[in-house]
Coordinates of C-alpha atoms in Angstrom, one line a residue:
M1 CA -122.4 54.5 -24.6
V2 CA -124.2 57.7 -25.5
K3 CA -124.0 58.9 -21.9
N4 CA -120.3 58.1 -21.7
F5 CA -119.6 59.9 -25.0
I6 CA -121.4 63.1 -23.8
A7 CA -119.6 63.0 -20.4
I8 CA -116.1 62.3 -21.7
T9 CA -116.1 64.4 -24.8
F10 CA -117.9 67.5 -23.7
V11 CA -117.1 67.7 -20.0
I12 CA -114.5 65.4 -18.5
L13 CA -111.7 65.7 -21.1
P14 CA -111.9 69.6 -21.3
V15 CA -112.0 69.9 -17.5
M16 CA -109.1 67.5 -17.0
A17 CA -107.1 69.4 -19.7
G18 CA -107.9 72.6 -17.9
L19 CA -106.6 71.2 -14.6
L20 CA -103.4 69.9 -16.2
G21 CA -103.1 73.3 -17.8
I22 CA -102.7 75.0 -14.4
F23 CA -100.9 72.2 -12.6
F24 CA -97.9 72.0 -15.0
P25 CA -97.3 75.8 -15.2
A26 CA -97.7 76.1 -11.4
F27 CA -94.8 73.7 -11.0
G28 CA -92.6 75.3 -13.7
W29 CA -93.5 73.3 -16.8
F30 CA -94.7 75.6 -19.6
P31 CA -92.9 74.9 -22.9
I32 CA -94.7 77.8 -24.6
Y33 CA -92.8 80.2 -22.5
G34 CA -89.6 78.2 -22.6
K35 CA -90.0 76.5 -19.2
S36 CA -89.6 72.8 -19.2
Q37 CA -88.2 72.0 -15.7
F38 CA -90.4 71.1 -12.7
T39 CA -89.8 73.2 -9.6
I40 CA -91.7 74.5 -6.5
D41 CA -90.1 77.9 -6.7
L42 CA -93.2 79.4 -8.3
I43 CA -95.4 78.1 -5.5
L44 CA -93.0 79.7 -3.0
Q45 CA -93.0 83.0 -5.0
F46 CA -96.8 83.0 -5.0
L47 CA -96.9 82.5 -1.2
Q48 CA -94.6 85.4 -0.8
Q49 CA -96.8 87.9 -2.7
P50 CA -97.9 90.9 -0.6
G51 CA -101.2 90.4 1.1
I52 CA -101.7 86.9 -0.2
L53 CA -102.6 85.4 3.2
K54 CA -105.4 88.0 3.6
S55 CA -106.6 87.3 0.1
I56 CA -106.8 83.6 1.0
F57 CA -108.6 84.4 4.3
L58 CA -111.1 86.7 2.4
S59 CA -111.9 84.0 -0.1
I60 CA -112.6 81.4 2.6
F61 CA -114.5 83.9 4.9
I62 CA -116.7 85.3 2.2
A63 CA -117.5 81.9 0.7
V64 CA -118.2 80.0 4.0
F65 CA -120.1 82.9 5.7
S66 CA -122.3 83.7 2.7
T67 CA -123.2 80.0 2.2
F68 CA -123.8 79.5 5.9
I69 CA -126.3 82.5 6.0
S70 CA -128.0 81.4 2.8
Y71 CA -128.4 77.8 3.8
W72 CA -129.7 78.3 7.3
L73 CA -132.1 81.1 6.2
C74 CA -133.3 78.6 3.6
I75 CA -133.8 75.8 6.1
F76 CA -135.7 77.9 8.6
S77 CA -137.8 79.3 5.8
L78 CA -138.7 75.7 4.9
I79 CA -139.6 75.0 8.5
F80 CA -141.8 78.0 9.1
S81 CA -143.4 77.8 5.6
Q82 CA -145.0 74.6 6.9
K83 CA -146.5 76.6 9.7
I84 CA -148.0 79.3 7.5
N85 CA -148.5 78.7 3.8
M86 CA -145.7 80.8 2.4
H87 CA -144.8 78.7 -0.6
A88 CA -146.7 80.6 -3.2
T89 CA -145.6 84.0 -1.9
L90 CA -141.9 83.1 -1.7
K91 CA -142.0 81.4 -5.2
N92 CA -143.4 84.6 -6.7
I93 CA -140.5 86.6 -5.3
I94 CA -137.6 84.2 -5.8
V95 CA -138.3 83.1 -9.4
P96 CA -137.7 86.7 -10.9
L97 CA -134.6 87.1 -8.6
I98 CA -133.1 83.8 -9.9
S99 CA -133.4 85.1 -13.4
I100 CA -131.5 88.3 -12.7
P101 CA -127.8 88.0 -13.4
H102 CA -125.2 88.3 -10.6
I103 CA -123.7 91.5 -12.1
T104 CA -127.1 93.3 -12.1
V105 CA -127.5 92.5 -8.4
A106 CA -123.9 93.6 -7.7
I107 CA -124.3 96.9 -9.5
G108 CA -127.7 97.5 -7.9
I109 CA -126.4 96.8 -4.4
L110 CA -123.5 99.1 -5.1
F111 CA -125.9 101.9 -6.1
L112 CA -127.9 101.2 -3.0
I113 CA -125.4 101.0 -0.1
Q114 CA -122.4 103.1 -1.2
P115 CA -122.1 106.5 0.6
S116 CA -123.9 108.3 -2.2
G117 CA -126.4 105.4 -2.7
W118 CA -130.1 105.4 -2.5
I119 CA -130.2 104.3 1.2
S120 CA -128.0 107.2 2.2
R121 CA -130.3 109.5 0.2
M122 CA -133.4 108.2 2.0
I123 CA -132.1 109.3 5.4
S124 CA -130.3 112.5 4.3
P125 CA -130.2 115.3 5.3
W126 CA -133.2 115.1 7.6
F127 CA -131.7 112.3 9.8
T128 CA -128.0 112.3 9.1
G129 CA -127.4 115.9 8.4
W130 CA -125.3 114.9 5.3
H131 CA -125.4 117.3 2.4
N132 CA -122.4 115.6 0.8
P133 CA -121.7 111.9 0.6
P134 CA -119.8 110.8 3.7
N135 CA -116.3 109.4 3.5
L136 CA -117.2 105.8 4.5
H137 CA -115.8 102.5 3.3
I138 CA -119.2 100.8 2.8
A139 CA -119.1 99.4 -0.7
P140 CA -116.6 97.9 -1.2
D141 CA -115.6 97.4 2.4
L142 CA -112.4 95.9 3.8
Y143 CA -113.9 92.6 4.9
G144 CA -116.2 91.8 2.0
I145 CA -119.4 92.3 3.9
S146 CA -121.1 94.0 0.9
L147 CA -120.0 91.0 -1.3
I148 CA -121.5 88.6 1.3
M149 CA -124.7 90.6 1.1
G150 CA -124.7 90.3 -2.7
L151 CA -124.0 86.6 -2.6
V152 CA -126.8 85.9 -0.1
V153 CA -129.2 87.9 -2.3
K154 CA -128.4 85.6 -5.2
E155 CA -127.8 82.3 -3.3
L156 CA -130.9 82.4 -1.1
P157 CA -133.5 82.4 -3.9
F158 CA -131.7 79.5 -5.6
L159 CA -131.5 77.4 -2.4
L160 CA -135.2 78.2 -1.6
L161 CA -136.2 76.9 -5.0
I162 CA -134.2 73.8 -4.5
G163 CA -135.5 73.4 -1.0
F164 CA -139.2 73.7 -2.1
A165 CA -138.5 71.0 -4.7
V166 CA -136.8 68.8 -2.2
I167 CA -139.6 68.9 0.5
T168 CA -142.1 67.7 -2.2
Q169 CA -140.0 64.5 -2.3
V170 CA -140.4 64.0 1.5
N171 CA -143.7 62.9 3.0
L172 CA -143.9 65.8 5.4
K173 CA -147.4 65.2 6.6
H174 CA -146.5 61.7 7.7
Y175 CA -143.3 62.7 9.5
R176 CA -144.9 65.7 11.2
Q177 CA -147.6 63.4 12.6
Q178 CA -145.0 61.1 14.0
I179 CA -143.0 64.0 15.4
S180 CA -146.0 65.4 17.2
S181 CA -146.9 62.0 18.6
L182 CA -143.4 61.7 20.1
G183 CA -143.7 65.0 21.8
Y184 CA -141.3 67.0 19.6
G185 CA -141.8 70.6 18.7
L186 CA -141.8 72.0 15.2
I187 CA -138.1 73.1 15.1
S188 CA -136.6 70.3 17.2
G189 CA -138.7 67.7 15.3
W190 CA -137.5 69.0 12.0
F191 CA -133.8 68.8 13.0
H192 CA -134.2 65.3 14.5
V193 CA -136.2 63.7 11.7
I194 CA -136.6 65.8 8.5
H195 CA -133.5 67.9 8.2
P196 CA -131.1 64.9 7.6
M197 CA -133.2 63.9 4.6
V198 CA -133.4 67.5 3.3
A199 CA -129.7 68.2 3.8
Q200 CA -128.7 65.0 1.9
R201 CA -130.8 66.0 -1.1
M202 CA -129.7 69.6 -1.0
R203 CA -126.0 68.8 -0.5
L204 CA -125.0 69.0 -4.2
S205 CA -126.7 72.4 -4.6
V206 CA -125.2 73.8 -1.5
L207 CA -121.7 72.7 -2.6
I208 CA -122.3 74.3 -6.0
V209 CA -123.2 77.6 -4.2
L210 CA -120.1 77.3 -1.9
C211 CA -117.7 76.7 -4.9
F212 CA -119.2 79.6 -6.8
A213 CA -118.7 81.9 -3.8
V214 CA -115.0 80.8 -3.4
S215 CA -114.2 81.6 -7.0
V216 CA -116.6 84.5 -7.8
V217 CA -114.9 87.2 -9.9
D218 CA -117.5 89.4 -11.5
M219 CA -119.4 90.3 -8.3
A220 CA -116.0 90.6 -6.4
L221 CA -114.7 93.1 -8.9
I222 CA -117.6 95.4 -7.9
L223 CA -118.3 94.7 -4.2
A224 CA -115.1 93.1 -2.8
P225 CA -112.1 95.0 -1.5
S226 CA -109.1 95.5 -3.8
T227 CA -106.3 96.0 -1.3
P228 CA -105.9 93.1 -1.1
A229 CA -108.6 91.5 -3.3
P230 CA -110.0 88.0 -2.8
L231 CA -107.7 85.4 -4.3
A232 CA -109.9 84.7 -7.4
V233 CA -109.7 88.4 -8.3
K234 CA -105.9 88.5 -7.9
I235 CA -105.6 85.4 -10.1
F236 CA -107.8 87.0 -12.7
N237 CA -105.7 90.2 -12.7
W238 CA -102.5 88.1 -13.0
Y239 CA -104.0 86.3 -16.0
Q240 CA -104.8 89.6 -17.7
S241 CA -101.2 90.8 -17.2
P242 CA -98.9 90.7 -20.2
Y243 CA -95.9 89.6 -18.1
I244 CA -94.8 85.9 -18.2
K245 CA -94.1 85.9 -14.4
S246 CA -97.7 86.9 -13.8
Q247 CA -99.0 83.9 -15.8
F248 CA -97.0 81.6 -13.6
L249 CA -98.3 83.3 -10.5
A250 CA -101.8 82.9 -11.8
A251 CA -101.3 79.2 -12.4
S252 CA -99.9 78.8 -8.8
G253 CA -102.8 80.8 -7.4
A254 CA -105.3 78.7 -9.4
V255 CA -103.9 75.5 -7.8
C256 CA -104.1 77.2 -4.4
L257 CA -107.7 78.2 -5.1
L258 CA -108.5 74.7 -6.1
F259 CA -107.3 73.3 -2.8
I260 CA -109.1 76.1 -0.9
T261 CA -112.3 75.0 -2.7
I262 CA -111.7 71.4 -1.7
F263 CA -111.0 72.5 1.9
C264 CA -114.2 74.6 2.1
C265 CA -116.3 71.7 0.7
A266 CA -114.7 69.2 3.1
L267 CA -115.2 71.6 6.0
W268 CA -118.9 72.0 5.1
V269 CA -119.5 68.2 4.8
F270 CA -117.6 67.6 8.0
C271 CA -119.6 70.2 9.9
G272 CA -122.8 68.6 8.5
K273 CA -121.7 65.2 9.7
V274 CA -120.9 66.6 13.2
F275 CA -124.3 68.4 13.3
G276 CA -126.1 65.2 12.3
F277 CA -124.1 63.1 14.8
I278 CA -125.0 65.5 17.7
F279 CA -128.7 65.2 16.9
R280 CA -128.4 61.5 16.7
I281 CA -126.9 61.5 20.2
L282 CA -129.7 63.8 21.4
S283 CA -132.3 61.6 19.9
Y284 CA -130.8 58.5 21.6
M285 CA -130.8 60.4 24.9
G286 CA -134.4 61.5 24.4
C287 CA -133.6 65.2 24.4
R288 CA -136.5 67.0 22.7
L289 CA -135.0 70.6 23.0
L290 CA -138.5 72.0 23.4
I291 CA -138.8 75.8 22.9
S292 CA -141.5 77.9 24.4
S293 CA -144.3 79.2 22.2
F294 CA -143.3 82.8 22.8
V295 CA -139.6 82.3 22.0
S296 CA -140.6 80.3 18.9
K297 CA -142.8 83.1 17.7
I298 CA -140.1 85.7 18.2
F299 CA -137.6 83.5 16.4
F300 CA -140.0 82.9 13.6
A301 CA -140.6 86.7 13.2
V302 CA -136.8 87.4 13.2
I303 CA -136.1 84.8 10.5
I304 CA -138.9 85.9 8.3
C305 CA -137.8 89.5 8.6
I306 CA -134.2 88.7 7.7
V307 CA -135.3 86.6 4.7
M308 CA -137.7 89.3 3.4
L309 CA -134.9 91.8 4.0
F310 CA -132.5 90.0 1.7
L311 CA -135.3 89.4 -0.9
T312 CA -136.3 93.1 -0.7
L313 CA -132.7 94.1 -1.1
G314 CA -132.5 92.0 -4.2
I315 CA -135.7 93.7 -5.6
F316 CA -134.5 97.2 -4.8
S317 CA -131.0 96.5 -6.2
T318 CA -132.5 95.7 -9.6
V319 CA -134.8 98.8 -9.4
S320 CA -131.8 101.0 -8.4
A321 CA -129.7 99.7 -11.4
G322 CA -132.7 100.3 -13.7
V323 CA -133.3 103.9 -12.4
W324 CA -129.7 105.0 -13.2
A325 CA -130.3 104.0 -16.8
F326 CA -132.7 107.0 -17.2
V327 CA -130.9 109.6 -15.0
V328 CA -129.7 112.9 -16.5
V329 CA -129.1 114.9 -13.3
W330 CA -129.2 113.3 -9.8
Q331 CA -127.4 115.3 -7.1
Y332 CA -126.8 114.3 -3.6
P333 CA -128.9 114.1 -1.3
D334 CA -131.9 114.2 -3.6
F335 CA -134.1 111.1 -3.1
L336 CA -135.1 111.0 -6.8
P337 CA -133.3 112.4 -9.9
R338 CA -133.9 116.0 -10.7
K339 CA -133.9 115.3 -14.4
W340 CA -134.9 112.2 -16.2
G341 CA -134.1 111.4 -19.8
L342 CA -132.8 109.2 -22.6
S343 CA -129.7 111.1 -23.3
S344 CA -127.4 108.2 -22.2
W345 CA -129.3 105.8 -24.4
E346 CA -129.0 108.1 -27.4
L347 CA -125.2 108.4 -26.9
N348 CA -124.4 104.8 -26.1
F349 CA -127.2 102.5 -27.3
E350 CA -125.3 101.5 -30.5
V351 CA -122.5 100.3 -28.3
Y352 CA -124.9 97.8 -26.6
I353 CA -126.4 96.3 -29.8
Q354 CA -123.6 93.8 -30.4
P355 CA -123.3 92.7 -26.8
L356 CA -127.1 92.3 -26.7
V357 CA -127.1 90.2 -29.8
N358 CA -124.2 88.1 -28.6
T359 CA -125.9 87.4 -25.3
L360 CA -129.1 86.4 -26.9
I361 CA -127.6 84.1 -29.6
I362 CA -125.1 82.4 -27.2
G363 CA -127.7 81.9 -24.5
I364 CA -130.3 80.5 -26.8
I365 CA -128.0 78.1 -28.7
S366 CA -126.1 76.9 -25.6
S367 CA -129.4 76.3 -23.7
I368 CA -131.0 74.4 -26.6
L369 CA -128.0 72.2 -27.0
A370 CA -127.8 71.6 -23.2
L371 CA -131.5 70.8 -23.1
I372 CA -131.2 68.3 -25.9
S373 CA -128.1 66.7 -24.2
A374 CA -130.0 66.5 -20.9
V375 CA -132.9 64.7 -22.6
I376 CA -130.5 62.3 -24.3
W377 CA -128.7 61.8 -21.0
L378 CA -131.9 61.0 -19.1
E379 CA -133.1 58.7 -21.8
H380 CA -130.0 56.6 -21.7
E381 CA -129.6 56.1 -17.9
S382 CA -127.5 53.3 -16.6
R383 CA -128.6 52.5 -13.1
L384 CA -125.3 51.1 -12.0
K385 CA -123.1 54.0 -13.1
T386 CA -125.5 56.9 -13.3
K387 CA -124.6 58.3 -9.9
Y388 CA -120.8 58.5 -10.5
I389 CA -121.0 59.6 -14.1
E390 CA -123.5 62.2 -13.3
M391 CA -121.3 63.6 -10.6
A392 CA -118.6 64.1 -13.2
M393 CA -121.1 66.3 -15.2
Y394 CA -121.2 68.7 -12.3
L395 CA -117.4 69.2 -12.2
P396 CA -117.5 72.6 -13.9
L397 CA -119.8 73.8 -11.1
L398 CA -117.8 72.2 -8.3
L399 CA -114.4 73.5 -9.4
P400 CA -113.3 77.2 -9.2
Q401 CA -113.6 78.7 -12.7
T402 CA -110.2 80.4 -12.5
G403 CA -108.9 77.0 -11.5
F404 CA -109.3 75.3 -14.9
L405 CA -110.5 77.9 -17.5
F406 CA -106.9 79.2 -18.0
G407 CA -105.7 75.7 -18.7
M408 CA -108.6 75.3 -21.2
Q409 CA -107.7 78.6 -22.8
V410 CA -104.1 77.2 -23.3
L411 CA -105.6 74.1 -24.9
L412 CA -107.8 76.2 -27.2
I413 CA -104.9 78.4 -28.2
S414 CA -102.7 75.4 -29.0
L415 CA -105.5 73.9 -31.2
K416 CA -106.2 77.3 -32.8
L417 CA -109.8 77.3 -31.6
D418 CA -109.7 80.4 -29.3
G419 CA -111.8 83.4 -30.3
L420 CA -114.3 81.4 -32.3
Y421 CA -118.1 81.7 -31.9
V422 CA -118.5 78.0 -31.6
T423 CA -115.9 77.8 -28.9
L424 CA -117.7 80.5 -26.9
I425 CA -121.0 78.6 -27.2
W426 CA -119.3 75.4 -26.1
A427 CA -117.8 77.2 -23.1
H428 CA -121.2 78.4 -22.1
Y429 CA -122.7 74.9 -22.7
L430 CA -120.1 73.5 -20.3
F431 CA -121.8 75.5 -17.4
V432 CA -125.4 75.5 -18.7
F433 CA -125.8 71.8 -19.1
P434 CA -125.2 70.9 -15.4
Y435 CA -127.8 73.4 -14.3
I436 CA -130.4 72.1 -16.8
L437 CA -129.7 68.6 -15.8
L438 CA -130.0 69.5 -12.1
S439 CA -133.3 71.2 -12.7
L440 CA -134.9 68.7 -15.1
S441 CA -133.7 65.3 -13.8
P442 CA -135.9 65.1 -10.6
T443 CA -139.1 65.7 -12.6
W444 CA -138.0 63.4 -15.4
R445 CA -137.2 60.6 -13.1
R446 CA -140.5 60.9 -11.1
R447 CA -142.7 60.7 -14.2
D448 CA -145.5 58.2 -14.3
V449 CA -144.2 55.3 -16.5
R450 CA -147.7 53.9 -17.1
Y451 CA -148.2 56.3 -20.0
E452 CA -145.1 54.8 -21.7
M453 CA -146.3 51.3 -21.0
L454 CA -149.6 52.2 -22.6
G455 CA -147.7 53.6 -25.6
A456 CA -145.7 50.4 -25.8
S457 CA -148.9 48.3 -25.8
F458 CA -149.9 50.2 -29.0
G459 CA -146.7 49.2 -30.6
F460 CA -144.8 52.5 -30.2
G461 CA -141.0 52.2 -30.4
K462 CA -138.7 54.0 -27.9
L463 CA -138.2 57.0 -30.1
K464 CA -141.9 57.4 -30.9
R465 CA -142.8 57.1 -27.2
L466 CA -140.3 59.9 -26.5
F467 CA -141.7 62.3 -29.0
R468 CA -145.4 61.4 -28.7
I469 CA -145.7 60.8 -24.9
K470 CA -142.7 61.9 -22.8
I471 CA -141.9 65.2 -24.3
P472 CA -145.5 66.4 -24.5
L473 CA -146.0 65.5 -20.8
L474 CA -142.7 66.9 -19.7
L475 CA -142.7 70.0 -21.9
L476 CA -143.4 72.4 -19.1
P477 CA -140.4 71.4 -16.9
M478 CA -138.3 71.3 -20.1
V479 CA -139.2 74.8 -20.9
A480 CA -138.6 75.9 -17.3
S481 CA -135.1 74.3 -17.4
F482 CA -134.4 76.1 -20.7
T483 CA -135.1 79.4 -19.0
I484 CA -132.8 78.5 -16.1
G485 CA -130.1 77.6 -18.7
F486 CA -130.5 80.9 -20.5
S487 CA -130.2 82.9 -17.3
V488 CA -127.0 81.0 -16.4
S489 CA -125.6 81.7 -19.8
S490 CA -126.4 85.4 -19.8
A491 CA -124.6 85.8 -16.4
L492 CA -121.3 84.0 -17.3
Y493 CA -118.3 86.2 -17.2
L494 CA -115.0 84.3 -17.0
P495 CA -116.0 81.7 -19.6
T496 CA -116.7 84.5 -22.0
I497 CA -113.4 86.2 -21.3
F498 CA -111.2 83.0 -21.6
A499 CA -113.0 81.2 -24.4
G500 CA -113.7 84.3 -26.4
N501 CA -110.1 85.6 -26.0
G502 CA -111.4 89.1 -25.8
S503 CA -113.0 88.9 -29.3
F504 CA -116.6 88.9 -28.1
V505 CA -118.4 91.2 -25.8
T506 CA -121.6 90.3 -24.0
L507 CA -123.8 92.4 -21.7
T508 CA -122.1 90.8 -18.7
T509 CA -118.6 91.7 -19.7
E510 CA -119.8 95.2 -20.7
A511 CA -121.6 95.7 -17.4
V512 CA -118.5 94.6 -15.3
A513 CA -116.2 97.0 -17.3
L514 CA -118.6 99.9 -16.9
A515 CA -119.4 99.3 -13.2
T516 CA -115.6 99.2 -12.4
G517 CA -114.6 102.2 -14.4
G518 CA -117.5 103.8 -16.3
S519 CA -120.3 106.2 -15.6
R520 CA -123.3 105.2 -13.5
Q521 CA -125.7 105.8 -16.4
A522 CA -123.8 103.6 -18.7
A523 CA -123.5 100.8 -16.1
G524 CA -127.3 101.2 -15.4
I525 CA -128.1 100.7 -19.1
A526 CA -125.9 97.6 -19.3
A527 CA -127.4 96.2 -16.1
L528 CA -131.0 97.0 -17.3
L529 CA -130.5 95.3 -20.6
Q530 CA -128.7 92.3 -19.0
M531 CA -131.6 91.8 -16.6
S532 CA -134.3 92.3 -19.2
L533 CA -133.3 89.4 -21.4
P534 CA -133.6 86.5 -18.9
L535 CA -136.5 88.2 -17.0
S536 CA -138.4 88.6 -20.3
I537 CA -137.9 84.9 -21.1
F538 CA -139.0 84.0 -17.6
L539 CA -142.2 86.0 -17.9
I540 CA -143.0 84.6 -21.4
V541 CA -142.4 81.1 -20.1
G542 CA -144.4 81.7 -17.0
L543 CA -147.4 82.8 -19.1
Y544 CA -146.9 79.8 -21.4
I545 CA -146.8 77.4 -18.5
S546 CA -149.9 78.9 -16.8
V547 CA -151.8 78.4 -20.1
K548 CA -150.5 75.0 -21.0
A549 CA -150.7 73.6 -17.5
K550 CA -154.5 73.7 -17.7
N551 CA -154.4 71.1 -20.4
F552 CA -152.3 68.7 -18.2
S553 CA -154.2 69.2 -14.9
Y554 CA -155.5 65.6 -15.0
F555 CA -152.1 64.1 -15.8
K556 CA -149.7 62.8 -13.1
I557 CA -146.2 63.7 -14.4

């Protein structure tokens, strides 16, 4: 009952209301604007908009290609990390990158790869001969390549973290011995035996990444082309327009984006099934697909170089965004600023105080509420219906944000709940809770139940066992899940815009506004502050875990 109440009240009903809020206007029924007759004319008008087909193509191409690159780099990293012990090194790199918001990465990449960016300065004028920034369409480019780079920089660390957690659930040592005894090499044996298990366990995370890439707006406003823009950006611009016709176009576009998301997910699952079927046929035929040692080493070196390139790009993008926060004079093609200073901070810092406070308060409250909900959820599991009910909890992550947030905004306006602090916290909770549940549930479900049985033998009730046994033992993964939730909250853009109704400003909304139309120094300050909050919490939690973990070194959680 408790689980059903949480699912229906806080997730399913709002999401369904949001979906109805776009489907009805898309087909002409919007009584607020005096439209009460169903028609398909609005869908036809949407399809006749200039550049709409290219926008749809860009959305599909960027989402599928970025997810494809991230997924296979992750898989090959998992394969080769078994050959050489790379787990600790990669984890030390990816954890800080996961904590950094998308906007910070997008701003940093923009400062790195645009014609006047840091990379261009590194090779000018001694190599290129450029004394002025070249007239090149690098960032943003016409095909969204820079956005794909930015998405891979953010998606790859997340998938690597999920992948490292997944392979701990698979008895790799046992399977590798069987693979070797049957004459399979490292790569072919992985795809014949291990990859089907890993892919199945990672499917939800990959689909979440794919759905995010389809509907991303904040990064696309900075790195994607604008003539035409990806469909999600066009929908967002229509929503922001004061004209009634634009609202109907936005609703029609949101419905189209929803079907595009479903198509991309179906395409991914279908290709995965085909890939698995092909390897089952090869296994039946006895094809081992052996690769020579030399080719394997070359392939290994290439994969590791590409992975480290993207991770390094993520690190340097954050450094680049931070550097601009302290720049006074930086002329092209100087590699470093001619003059450093805090003049931008002195002029603009007061502007960032309220966004900073809002980000901190909303992130902490929504993450605490989501963590409490996740503990209640995991404590009241129903084995028969858990799988299907839990899938409903991930709906906000599996649906395009522009596809249902507008409908939710209409609902909030009709209930006179828009523009309230509690509404904004709830909107963040809607997206934070699935991530906390996704990160906490594997550890919670693998706990050693013998400690609870021991507590029950002492006469402890269920509630007492929870607070005296489970929470102390699982405190470290709970704290880690809280930090993930806070980093998710601090990076949310569209939920803040729609639920806050423009009444609240966070560091994310401020950074997007400055990156698309403000000075580089101001954007650098916003990006630095935005990245500092989750990164600081990650560092504090990391120190806490390293100290507390020593006390639990003899416990099997």
